[in-house]
PDB file of C-alpha atoms in Angstrom:
ATOM      1  CA  MET A   1      77.271 146.102 224.510  1.00 43.00           C
ATOM      2  CA  ASN A   2      74.703 143.425 223.660  1.00 44.00           C
ATOM      3  CA  ARG A   3      73.009 145.826 221.250  1.00 43.00           C
ATOM      4  CA  TYR A   4      76.249 146.237 219.264  1.00 43.00           C
ATOM      5  CA  PHE A   5      76.837 142.478 219.295  1.00 39.00           C
ATOM      6  CA  PHE A   6      73.420 141.725 217.729  1.00 37.00           C
ATOM      7  CA  LEU A   7      73.930 144.522 215.215  1.00 38.00           C
ATOM      8  CA  ILE A   8      77.213 142.930 214.085  1.00 40.00           C
ATOM      9  CA  VAL A   9      75.523 139.527 213.809  1.00 37.00           C
ATOM     10  CA  LEU A  10      72.741 140.980 211.634  1.00 38.00           C
ATOM     11  CA  LEU A  11      75.304 142.569 209.334  1.00 42.00           C
ATOM     12  CA  VAL A  12      77.547 139.510 209.037  1.00 43.00           C
ATOM     13  CA  MET A  13      74.998 136.702 208.664  1.00 41.00           C
ATOM     14  CA  PRO A  14      73.718 137.706 205.181  1.00 44.00           C
ATOM     15  CA  ALA A  15      77.289 137.590 203.849  1.00 44.00           C
ATOM     16  CA  PHE A  16      77.716 134.056 205.234  1.00 43.00           C
ATOM     17  CA  PHE A  17      74.537 132.833 203.602  1.00 39.00           C
ATOM     18  CA  SER A  18      75.166 134.601 200.286  1.00 42.00           C
ATOM     19  CA  SER A  19      78.744 133.343 199.987  1.00 42.00           C
ATOM     20  CA  GLY A  20      77.730 129.717 200.224  1.00 45.00           C
ATOM     21  CA  ILE A  21      79.402 128.919 203.536  1.00 47.00           C
ATOM     22  CA  VAL A  22      76.286 127.482 205.141  1.00 38.00           C
ATOM     23  CA  THR A  23      75.877 123.959 203.801  1.00 40.00           C
ATOM     24  CA  GLY A  24      72.195 123.427 204.403  1.00 39.00           C
ATOM     25  CA  ALA A  25      69.197 125.357 205.588  1.00 36.00           C
ATOM     26  CA  GLU A  26      67.867 122.307 207.382  1.00 41.00           C
ATOM     27  CA  ASN A  27      70.697 122.174 209.921  1.00 46.00           C
ATOM     28  CA  GLY A  28      72.244 125.650 209.612  1.00 53.00           C
ATOM     29  CA  GLY A  29      75.718 124.174 210.256  1.00 59.00           C
ATOM     30  CA  ILE A  30      79.063 124.726 208.583  1.00 64.00           C
ATOM     31  CA  ASP A  31      80.965 121.728 207.228  1.00 77.00           C
ATOM     32  CA  LEU A  32      84.569 122.931 207.290  1.00 85.00           C
ATOM     33  CA  ALA A  33      85.683 119.870 205.338  1.00 89.00           C
ATOM     34  CA  THR A  34      84.010 121.337 202.238  1.00 92.00           C
ATOM     35  CA  VAL A  35      85.186 124.918 202.722  1.00 95.00           C
ATOM     36  CA  GLY A  36      87.869 126.271 200.407  1.00 96.00           C
ATOM     37  CA  TYR A  37      89.582 129.644 200.635  1.00 97.00           C
ATOM     38  CA  LEU A  38      89.868 132.204 197.865  1.00 97.00           C
ATOM     39  CA  GLN A  39      92.705 134.647 198.496  1.00 97.00           C
ATOM     40  CA  ILE A  40      92.586 137.719 196.269  1.00 97.00           C
ATOM     41  CA  GLN A  41      95.716 139.859 196.123  1.00 97.00           C
ATOM     42  CA  VAL A  42      95.405 143.409 194.780  1.00 97.00           C
ATOM     43  CA  PRO A  43      98.107 146.082 195.262  1.00 95.00           C
ATOM     44  CA  VAL A  44      95.434 148.720 196.011  1.00 96.00           C
ATOM     45  CA  ASP A  45      94.166 148.829 199.586  1.00 96.00           C
ATOM     46  CA  GLY A  46      90.511 149.735 199.897  1.00 96.00           C
ATOM     47  CA  ALA A  47      89.445 148.114 196.631  1.00 97.00           C
ATOM     48  CA  ARG A  48      85.977 146.528 196.854  1.00 97.00           C
ATOM     49  CA  VAL A  49      85.619 142.830 196.059  1.00 97.00           C
ATOM     50  CA  TYR A  50      82.433 141.206 194.733  1.00 97.00           C
ATOM     51  CA  LEU A  51      81.542 137.645 193.762  1.00 96.00           C
ATOM     52  CA  ASP A  52      78.556 137.651 191.377  1.00 94.00           C
ATOM     53  CA  GLN A  53      77.500 141.113 192.610  1.00 91.00           C
ATOM     54  CA  VAL A  54      77.697 139.990 196.272  1.00 95.00           C
ATOM     55  CA  PHE A  55      79.988 142.301 198.258  1.00 96.00           C
ATOM     56  CA  MET A  56      82.699 140.310 200.061  1.00 96.00           C
ATOM     57  CA  GLY A  57      84.853 143.008 201.606  1.00 96.00           C
ATOM     58  CA  PHE A  58      87.741 145.397 201.074  1.00 97.00           C
ATOM     59  CA  ILE A  59      91.355 144.747 200.183  1.00 97.00           C
ATOM     60  CA  GLN A  60      93.450 145.287 203.301  1.00 96.00           C
ATOM     61  CA  ASN A  61      97.246 144.977 203.402  1.00 96.00           C
ATOM     62  CA  GLY A  62      97.133 143.925 199.772  1.00 96.00           C
ATOM     63  CA  ALA A  63      94.785 140.937 200.099  1.00 97.00           C
ATOM     64  CA  ILE A  64      91.479 139.478 201.232  1.00 97.00           C
ATOM     65  CA  THR A  65      90.699 135.815 201.974  1.00 97.00           C
ATOM     66  CA  ILE A  66      87.138 134.585 201.436  1.00 96.00           C
ATOM     67  CA  PRO A  67      85.921 131.181 202.756  1.00 96.00           C
ATOM     68  CA  ILE A  68      83.546 129.468 200.327  1.00 95.00           C
ATOM     69  CA  ASP A  69      81.728 126.137 200.461  1.00 94.00           C
ATOM     70  CA  VAL A  70      82.907 124.396 197.299  1.00 92.00           C
ATOM     71  CA  MET A  71      79.866 122.060 197.379  1.00 90.00           C
ATOM     72  CA  ALA A  72      77.294 124.858 197.451  1.00 89.00           C
ATOM     73  CA  THR A  73      75.264 125.541 194.315  1.00 89.00           C
ATOM     74  CA  PRO A  74      75.117 127.639 192.295  1.00 90.00           C
ATOM     75  CA  ARG A  75      78.805 128.318 192.318  1.00 92.00           C
ATOM     76  CA  TYR A  76      80.314 131.736 191.963  1.00 94.00           C
ATOM     77  CA  SER A  77      81.517 132.515 188.461  1.00 94.00           C
ATOM     78  CA  ASN A  78      82.492 136.215 188.327  1.00 96.00           C
ATOM     79  CA  LEU A  79      85.097 138.124 190.291  1.00 97.00           C
ATOM     80  CA  ILE A  80      84.539 141.888 190.314  1.00 97.00           C
ATOM     81  CA  ILE A  81      86.965 144.435 191.784  1.00 97.00           C
ATOM     82  CA  GLU A  82      86.239 148.162 191.953  1.00 97.00           C
ATOM     83  CA  TYR A  83      88.169 151.185 193.125  1.00 97.00           C
ATOM     84  CA  THR A  84      87.782 154.888 192.422  1.00 95.00           C
ATOM     85  CA  GLY A  85      90.083 156.023 189.639  1.00 95.00           C
ATOM     86  CA  TYR A  86      90.555 152.518 188.206  1.00 97.00           C
ATOM     87  CA  GLN A  87      88.652 150.566 185.606  1.00 96.00           C
ATOM     88  CA  THR A  88      86.358 147.937 187.133  1.00 96.00           C
ATOM     89  CA  TYR A  89      87.836 144.484 186.717  1.00 96.00           C
ATOM     90  CA  LEU A  90      85.704 141.478 185.769  1.00 95.00           C
ATOM     91  CA  GLY A  91      87.223 138.014 185.645  1.00 95.00           C
ATOM     92  CA  PRO A  92      86.472 134.345 186.333  1.00 95.00           C
ATOM     93  CA  VAL A  93      86.447 132.722 189.769  1.00 95.00           C
ATOM     94  CA  PRO A  94      88.900 129.800 189.823  1.00 95.00           C
ATOM     95  CA  ALA A  95      87.942 126.321 191.001  1.00 93.00           C
ATOM     96  CA  LEU A  96      88.537 125.937 194.734  1.00 94.00           C
ATOM     97  CA  VAL A  97      89.997 123.048 196.705  1.00 90.00           C
ATOM     98  CA  PRO A  98      88.399 121.965 200.019  1.00 94.00           C
ATOM     99  CA  GLU A  99      90.480 123.006 203.037  1.00 94.00           C
ATOM    100  CA  LYS A 100      93.031 124.664 200.755  1.00 96.00           C
ATOM    101  CA  THR A 101      93.730 128.186 199.539  1.00 97.00           C
ATOM    102  CA  VAL A 102      93.745 129.277 195.897  1.00 97.00           C
ATOM    103  CA  THR A 103      95.417 132.628 195.254  1.00 97.00           C
ATOM    104  CA  VAL A 104      94.323 135.123 192.583  1.00 97.00           C
ATOM    105  CA  LEU A 105      96.512 138.085 191.615  1.00 97.00           C
ATOM    106  CA  VAL A 106      94.853 141.113 190.004  1.00 97.00           C
ATOM    107  CA  ASN A 107      96.581 144.350 188.993  1.00 95.00           C
ATOM    108  CA  LEU A 108      94.000 147.101 188.577  1.00 96.00           C
ATOM    109  CA  ASN A 109      94.391 149.254 185.483  1.00 94.00           C
ATOM    110  CA  LYS A 110      93.306 152.840 184.982  1.00 93.00           C
ATOM    111  CA  THR A 111      92.855 152.591 181.216  1.00 92.00           C
ATOM    112  CA  GLY A 112      91.230 149.186 180.741  1.00 92.00           C
ATOM    113  CA  TYR A 113      91.961 145.487 180.274  1.00 94.00           C
ATOM    114  CA  GLU A 114      92.163 145.089 176.512  1.00 92.00           C
ATOM    115  CA  ARG A 115      94.726 142.573 175.280  1.00 94.00           C
ATOM    116  CA  MET A 116      95.016 140.985 178.693  1.00 95.00           C
ATOM    117  CA  GLY A 117      95.199 137.282 179.441  1.00 96.00           C
ATOM    118  CA  ILE A 118      95.009 134.982 182.461  1.00 97.00           C
ATOM    119  CA  ILE A 119      97.664 132.542 183.692  1.00 97.00           C
ATOM    120  CA  SER A 120      96.543 129.559 185.749  1.00 97.00           C
ATOM    121  CA  PHE A 121      99.723 128.237 187.346  1.00 97.00           C
ATOM    122  CA  GLU A 122      99.457 124.738 188.814  1.00 97.00           C
ATOM    123  CA  SER A 123     102.526 123.335 190.543  1.00 96.00           C
ATOM    124  CA  GLY A 124     100.915 120.836 192.917  1.00 93.00           C
ATOM    125  CA  LEU A 125     103.205 122.128 195.674  1.00 95.00           C
ATOM    126  CA  ALA A 126     103.093 125.095 198.007  1.00 96.00           C
ATOM    127  CA  GLY A 127     105.887 127.658 197.877  1.00 95.00           C
ATOM    128  CA  ALA A 128     106.575 127.469 194.125  1.00 96.00           C
ATOM    129  CA  GLU A 129     107.664 130.876 192.793  1.00 96.00           C
ATOM    130  CA  LEU A 130     106.595 131.921 189.295  1.00 97.00           C
ATOM    131  CA  TYR A 131     108.755 134.346 187.296  1.00 97.00           C
ATOM    132  CA  LEU A 132     107.803 135.936 183.967  1.00 97.00           C
ATOM    133  CA  ASP A 133     110.843 137.186 182.049  1.00 97.00           C
ATOM    134  CA  GLY A 134     112.802 137.184 185.297  1.00 95.00           C
ATOM    135  CA  VAL A 135     110.201 139.178 187.270  1.00 96.00           C
ATOM    136  CA  LYS A 136     108.639 137.405 190.232  1.00 96.00           C
ATOM    137  CA  LYS A 137     104.847 137.329 189.990  1.00 95.00           C
ATOM    138  CA  GLY A 138     103.716 135.231 192.935  1.00 95.00           C
ATOM    139  CA  VAL A 139     104.004 132.135 195.097  1.00 97.00           C
ATOM    140  CA  THR A 140     101.647 129.177 195.154  1.00 97.00           C
ATOM    141  CA  PRO A 141      99.656 128.679 198.392  1.00 97.00           C
ATOM    142  CA  ASP A 142      99.004 125.333 200.099  1.00 96.00           C
ATOM    143  CA  SER A 143      96.813 124.163 197.192  1.00 96.00           C
ATOM    144  CA  GLY A 144      99.643 124.716 194.714  1.00 96.00           C
ATOM    145  CA  ASN A 145      97.339 126.821 192.503  1.00 97.00           C
ATOM    146  CA  LEU A 146      98.063 130.441 191.593  1.00 97.00           C
ATOM    147  CA  GLN A 147      96.073 132.521 189.106  1.00 97.00           C
ATOM    148  CA  ILE A 148      97.238 135.808 187.608  1.00 97.00           C
ATOM    149  CA  GLN A 149      94.295 137.521 185.924  1.00 95.00           C
ATOM    150  CA  THR A 150      95.811 140.625 184.322  1.00 95.00           C
ATOM    151  CA  VAL A 151      98.784 139.639 182.168  1.00 96.00           C
ATOM    152  CA  PRO A 152      99.544 141.551 178.945  1.00 96.00           C
ATOM    153  CA  VAL A 153      99.369 139.376 175.845  1.00 96.00           C
ATOM    154  CA  GLY A 154     102.693 138.089 174.581  1.00 96.00           C
ATOM    155  CA  LEU A 155     105.429 135.467 174.681  1.00 97.00           C
ATOM    156  CA  TYR A 156     107.075 135.027 178.077  1.00 98.00           C
ATOM    157  CA  GLU A 157     109.865 133.015 179.598  1.00 97.00           C
ATOM    158  CA  PHE A 158     108.281 131.135 182.493  1.00 97.00           C
ATOM    159  CA  THR A 159     110.610 130.176 185.346  1.00 97.00           C
ATOM    160  CA  VAL A 160     109.552 128.157 188.373  1.00 97.00           C
ATOM    161  CA  LYS A 161     111.720 127.962 191.493  1.00 94.00           C
ATOM    162  CA  ARG A 162     111.169 126.143 194.752  1.00 93.00           C
ATOM    163  CA  ALA A 163     113.511 125.227 197.579  1.00 89.00           C
ATOM    164  CA  GLY A 164     114.311 121.527 197.380  1.00 90.00           C
ATOM    165  CA  ASN A 165     113.309 121.169 193.726  1.00 93.00           C
ATOM    166  CA  LEU A 166     114.979 121.634 190.377  1.00 93.00           C
ATOM    167  CA  SER A 167     114.112 124.885 188.601  1.00 93.00           C
ATOM    168  CA  ILE A 168     112.137 124.855 185.353  1.00 95.00           C
ATOM    169  CA  THR A 169     112.384 127.415 182.529  1.00 96.00           C
ATOM    170  CA  GLN A 170     110.079 127.293 179.500  1.00 96.00           C
ATOM    171  CA  GLN A 171     108.540 129.661 176.977  1.00 96.00           C
ATOM    172  CA  GLN A 172     104.781 130.164 176.971  1.00 95.00           C
ATOM    173  CA  TYR A 173     102.443 132.449 175.049  1.00 97.00           C
ATOM    174  CA  VAL A 174      99.688 134.278 176.910  1.00 97.00           C
ATOM    175  CA  SER A 175      96.602 134.786 174.748  1.00 95.00           C
ATOM    176  CA  SER A 176      94.121 137.645 174.964  1.00 93.00           C
ATOM    177  CA  ASN A 177      90.881 137.086 176.946  1.00 91.00           C
ATOM    178  CA  ALA A 178      91.818 133.456 177.573  1.00 93.00           C
ATOM    179  CA  VAL A 179      93.142 131.295 180.388  1.00 95.00           C
ATOM    180  CA  THR A 180      96.628 129.956 179.770  1.00 96.00           C
ATOM    181  CA  VAL A 181      97.117 126.886 181.943  1.00 96.00           C
ATOM    182  CA  TYR A 182     100.724 126.397 182.973  1.00 97.00           C
ATOM    183  CA  ARG A 183     101.099 123.066 184.758  1.00 96.00           C
ATOM    184  CA  VAL A 184     104.488 121.784 185.930  1.00 96.00           C
ATOM    185  CA  LYS A 185     105.834 118.782 187.788  1.00 95.00           C
ATOM    186  CA  LEU A 186     108.733 119.751 189.994  1.00 94.00           C
ATOM    187  CA  GLU A 187     111.436 117.144 190.480  1.00 93.00           C
ATOM    188  CA  PRO A 188     113.330 116.951 193.780  1.00 93.00           C
ATOM    189  CA  ALA A 189     116.914 118.165 193.761  1.00 92.00           C
ATOM    190  CA  THR A 190     119.603 116.012 195.362  1.00 90.00           C
ATOM    191  CA  THR A 191     122.399 118.581 195.648  1.00 90.00           C
ATOM    192  CA  GLY A 192     122.888 122.240 196.456  1.00 89.00           C
ATOM    193  CA  ASP A 193     125.664 124.814 196.656  1.00 91.00           C
ATOM    194  CA  VAL A 194     127.209 126.091 199.893  1.00 93.00           C
ATOM    195  CA  HIS A 195     128.685 129.620 199.977  1.00 94.00           C
ATOM    196  CA  ILE A 196     131.080 130.184 202.893  1.00 95.00           C
ATOM    197  CA  ASN A 197     132.512 133.540 203.968  1.00 95.00           C
ATOM    198  CA  SER A 198     134.580 134.365 207.010  1.00 94.00           C
ATOM    199  CA  THR A 199     135.893 137.443 208.749  1.00 95.00           C
ATOM    200  CA  PRO A 200     138.856 137.546 208.388  1.00 94.00           C
ATOM    201  CA  GLU A 201     139.245 135.740 205.064  1.00 94.00           C
ATOM    202  CA  GLY A 202     141.707 132.989 204.304  1.00 95.00           C
ATOM    203  CA  ALA A 203     140.402 130.548 206.906  1.00 95.00           C
ATOM    204  CA  GLY A 204     140.461 126.804 206.363  1.00 95.00           C
ATOM    205  CA  VAL A 205     137.114 125.109 205.692  1.00 95.00           C
ATOM    206  CA  TYR A 206     136.398 121.549 206.790  1.00 95.00           C
ATOM    207  CA  LEU A 207     133.152 119.975 205.617  1.00 92.00           C
ATOM    208  CA  ASN A 208     132.380 116.724 207.434  1.00 92.00           C
ATOM    209  CA  ASN A 209     136.020 116.814 208.663  1.00 91.00           C
ATOM    210  CA  ARG A 210     137.351 117.000 205.099  1.00 92.00           C
ATOM    211  CA  ASN A 211     139.454 119.945 203.960  1.00 94.00           C
ATOM    212  CA  ALA A 212     137.489 121.880 201.322  1.00 93.00           C
ATOM    213  CA  GLY A 213     139.656 124.994 200.835  1.00 94.00           C
ATOM    214  CA  LEU A 214     140.016 128.558 202.072  1.00 95.00           C
ATOM    215  CA  THR A 215     137.396 131.262 202.499  1.00 95.00           C
ATOM    216  CA  PRO A 216     135.702 132.843 200.614  1.00 95.00           C
ATOM    217  CA  LEU A 217     134.624 129.521 199.165  1.00 94.00           C
ATOM    218  CA  THR A 218     131.755 128.078 197.131  1.00 94.00           C
ATOM    219  CA  ILE A 219     131.307 124.311 197.296  1.00 92.00           C
ATOM    220  CA  PRO A 220     129.042 123.082 194.469  1.00 91.00           C
ATOM    221  CA  ASN A 221     126.890 119.958 194.295  1.00 89.00           C
ATOM    222  CA  VAL A 222     126.837 119.214 198.020  1.00 90.00           C
ATOM    223  CA  PRO A 223     124.384 116.384 198.880  1.00 90.00           C
ATOM    224  CA  VAL A 224     121.229 117.560 200.631  1.00 90.00           C
ATOM    225  CA  GLY A 225     121.019 117.085 204.373  1.00 89.00           C
ATOM    226  CA  ASN A 226     122.760 118.299 207.494  1.00 91.00           C
ATOM    227  CA  LEU A 227     126.538 118.635 207.352  1.00 91.00           C
ATOM    228  CA  THR A 228     129.181 119.531 209.929  1.00 94.00           C
ATOM    229  CA  LEU A 229     131.176 122.657 209.113  1.00 95.00           C
ATOM    230  CA  LYS A 230     134.362 123.816 210.845  1.00 95.00           C
ATOM    231  CA  ILE A 231     136.381 126.936 210.030  1.00 95.00           C
ATOM    232  CA  THR A 232     139.879 127.404 211.424  1.00 95.00           C
ATOM    233  CA  LYS A 233     142.576 130.067 211.221  1.00 94.00           C
ATOM    234  CA  GLU A 234     145.819 130.502 213.141  1.00 93.00           C
ATOM    235  CA  GLY A 235     145.418 132.997 215.937  1.00 92.00           C
ATOM    236  CA  TYR A 236     141.633 132.582 216.070  1.00 95.00           C
ATOM    237  CA  GLN A 237     139.205 130.283 217.836  1.00 94.00           C
ATOM    238  CA  ASP A 238     137.758 127.454 215.738  1.00 94.00           C
ATOM    239  CA  TRP A 239     134.266 128.151 214.391  1.00 95.00           C
ATOM    240  CA  GLY A 240     131.829 125.240 214.049  1.00 93.00           C
ATOM    241  CA  SER A 241     128.207 124.768 213.075  1.00 92.00           C
ATOM    242  CA  GLU A 242     125.756 122.428 211.391  1.00 92.00           C
ATOM    243  CA  VAL A 243     124.695 123.448 207.876  1.00 91.00           C
ATOM    244  CA  SER A 244     121.421 122.352 206.315  1.00 90.00           C
ATOM    245  CA  VAL A 245     121.763 121.919 202.549  1.00 89.00           C
ATOM    246  CA  VAL A 246     118.508 122.239 200.613  1.00 85.00           C
ATOM    247  CA  GLY A 247     118.414 120.999 197.047  1.00 82.00           C
ATOM    248  CA  ALA A 248     118.608 123.643 194.302  1.00 79.00           C
ATOM    249  CA  GLU A 249     118.971 126.400 196.913  1.00 79.00           C
ATOM    250  CA  PRO A 250     122.354 127.927 197.835  1.00 84.00           C
ATOM    251  CA  SER A 251     123.162 127.759 201.538  1.00 88.00           C
ATOM    252  CA  GLN A 252     124.937 130.877 202.821  1.00 91.00           C
ATOM    253  CA  VAL A 253     127.329 130.731 205.774  1.00 94.00           C
ATOM    254  CA  ASP A 254     128.921 133.885 207.236  1.00 94.00           C
ATOM    255  CA  ALA A 255     131.352 133.176 210.058  1.00 94.00           C
ATOM    256  CA  VAL A 256     132.987 135.789 212.276  1.00 94.00           C
ATOM    257  CA  LEU A 257     136.148 134.401 213.866  1.00 94.00           C
ATOM    258  CA  VAL A 258     137.148 135.462 217.375  1.00 94.00           C
ATOM    259  CA  SER A 259     140.839 136.051 217.987  1.00 92.00           C
ATOM    260  CA  LEU A 260     142.620 134.078 220.672  1.00 91.00           C
ATOM    261  CA  PRO A 261     143.948 135.955 223.736  1.00 88.00           C
ATOM    262  CA  PRO A 262     147.726 136.584 223.636  1.00 82.00           C
ATOM    263  CA  THR A 263     149.867 133.871 225.243  1.00 76.00           C
ATOM    264  CA  PRO A 264     151.456 135.245 228.456  1.00 74.00           C
ATOM    265  CA  THR A 265     155.284 135.275 228.502  1.00 72.00           C
ATOM    266  CA  PRO A 266     156.727 133.569 231.640  1.00 70.00           C
ATOM    267  CA  THR A 267     158.777 135.920 233.829  1.00 70.00           C
ATOM    268  CA  CYS A 268     161.730 134.935 236.139  1.00 65.00           C
ATOM    269  CA  PRO A 269     162.914 136.819 239.256  1.00 65.00           C
ATOM    270  CA  ASP A 270     166.047 138.921 238.890  1.00 64.00           C
ATOM    271  CA  VAL A 271     169.187 136.997 239.828  1.00 63.00           C
ATOM    272  CA  THR A 272     172.249 138.847 241.185  1.00 65.00           C
ATOM    273  CA  PRO A 273     175.212 137.644 239.177  1.00 65.00           C
ATOM    274  CA  SER A 274     178.009 136.042 241.229  1.00 64.00           C
ATOM    275  CA  PRO A 275     181.405 137.723 240.938  1.00 63.00           C
ATOM    276  CA  GLU A 276     183.715 136.041 238.521  1.00 63.00           C
ATOM    277  CA  PRO A 277     186.915 134.634 240.059  1.00 61.00           C
ATOM    278  CA  VAL A 278     189.985 136.695 239.358  1.00 56.00           C
ATOM    279  CA  GLN A 279     192.158 134.839 236.957  1.00 59.00           C
ATOM    280  CA  PRO A 280     195.926 135.313 237.308  1.00 54.00           C
ATOM    281  CA  GLN A 281     197.311 137.352 234.539  1.00 56.00           C
ATOM    282  CA  GLU A 282     199.611 135.368 232.312  1.00 58.00           C
ATOM    283  CA  ASN A 283     201.523 138.472 231.213  1.00 61.00           C
ATOM    284  CA  SER A 284     202.656 139.333 234.754  1.00 65.00           C
ATOM    285  CA  SER A 285     204.001 135.797 235.215  1.00 69.00           C
ATOM    286  CA  ILE A 286     206.067 136.082 232.049  1.00 74.00           C
ATOM    287  CA  LEU A 287     207.488 139.467 233.075  1.00 73.00           C
ATOM    288  CA  TYR A 288     208.382 138.107 236.486  1.00 73.00           C
ATOM    289  CA  GLY A 289     210.277 135.181 234.928  1.00 74.00           C
ATOM    290  CA  VAL A 290     212.135 137.518 232.555  1.00 73.00           C
ATOM    291  CA  PHE A 291     213.128 139.746 235.480  1.00 77.00           C
ATOM    292  CA  ILE A 292     214.536 136.803 237.442  1.00 81.00           C
ATOM    293  CA  LEU A 293     216.472 135.648 234.349  1.00 79.00           C
ATOM    294  CA  VAL A 294     217.942 139.116 233.841  1.00 79.00           C
ATOM    295  CA  VAL A 295     218.990 139.311 237.496  1.00 77.00           C
ATOM    296  CA  VAL A 296     220.671 135.921 237.251  1.00 77.00           C
ATOM    297  CA  LEU A 297     222.529 136.949 234.073  1.00 78.00           C
ATOM    298  CA  VAL A 298     223.701 140.194 235.648  1.00 77.00           C
ATOM    299  CA  LEU A 299     225.009 138.354 238.704  1.00 78.00           C
ATOM    300  CA  CYS A 300     226.776 135.851 236.490  1.00 77.00           C
ATOM    301  CA  CYS A 301     228.399 138.655 234.524  1.00 78.00           C
ATOM    302  CA  VAL A 302     229.535 140.388 237.717  1.00 75.00           C
ATOM    303  CA  LEU A 303     231.015 137.195 239.131  1.00 75.00           C
ATOM    304  CA  ILE A 304     232.817 136.463 235.859  1.00 76.00           C
ATOM    305  CA  GLY A 305     234.186 140.006 235.769  1.00 72.00           C
ATOM    306  CA  VAL A 306     235.431 139.797 239.353  1.00 70.00           C
ATOM    307  CA  TRP A 307     237.059 136.427 238.668  1.00 69.00           C
ATOM    308  CA  ALA A 308     238.771 137.717 235.563  1.00 71.00           C
ATOM    309  CA  PHE A 309     240.049 140.829 237.329  1.00 68.00           C
ATOM    310  CA  ARG A 310     241.606 138.875 240.199  1.00 71.00           C
ATOM    311  CA  LYS A 311     243.273 136.450 237.825  1.00 70.00           C
ATOM    312  CA  GLN A 312     245.076 139.212 235.925  1.00 67.00           C
ATOM    313  CA  LYS A 313     246.355 140.957 239.059  1.00 57.00           C
ATOM    314  CA  PRO A 314     250.058 140.066 239.818  1.00 57.00           C
TER     315      PRO A 314
END
């Protein structure tokens, strides 16, 4: 095991000395405060990377990061990338920033690099996205510096986007065999849009306890910061959350509402109905009275007849 360890040390040490990481032969130490990082992105894994003919390594997972002492002299000046089947690329090494990363993008070409230019994009901020004619080219690292070394000559629409900042769109011409410096100052954005969707739709939206409308809903120009969001719909549980609004970046909210359980219907025990009292029939009373009246009339007629008969008898 020790034999392999010393073999690795013997192989790695020359690369450290040749790349300028060691700050001084008298102490043999490494001053990390003066070390910058060169990140080279190439969409061809296995490509070989050289700085002034010194082999630095292979492209793996689309990139390689090389630590370099920015105070060491002489400084590297040429970036060379080789891969079988592609034309060898030769370009400049950008200026590095101590303790920061500078990113270089190189697209290898099989036919050559005639009528190609270089874009040096300087935003001063990490996370700035550069678009050329609507096509995203790269994102600035922590140094804010991004260099694209194989850009066809021509007029482009440059667009810069970054969360929390206002976007910038300008036209810029990229010259052949020259470095086009594109430097921008991004201004902070104070508002952003909030897109709110819910399942089901048609739910009421309350932003900071103020009614904003029904879903689906887009609320423009919302001040940056954290806001309280509540979504309500009849028959569903209220949905609430805190939304972080970032300037110049739309905030997306997708809420799934949970239906309320059905309200139980109260049940009463069966009650045996009490019998209704029998009401005397009015018709029978009338008939009874008529019968009595008829009987009385008949008796009266009989008595009158008997009286009249006796009176006529001699």
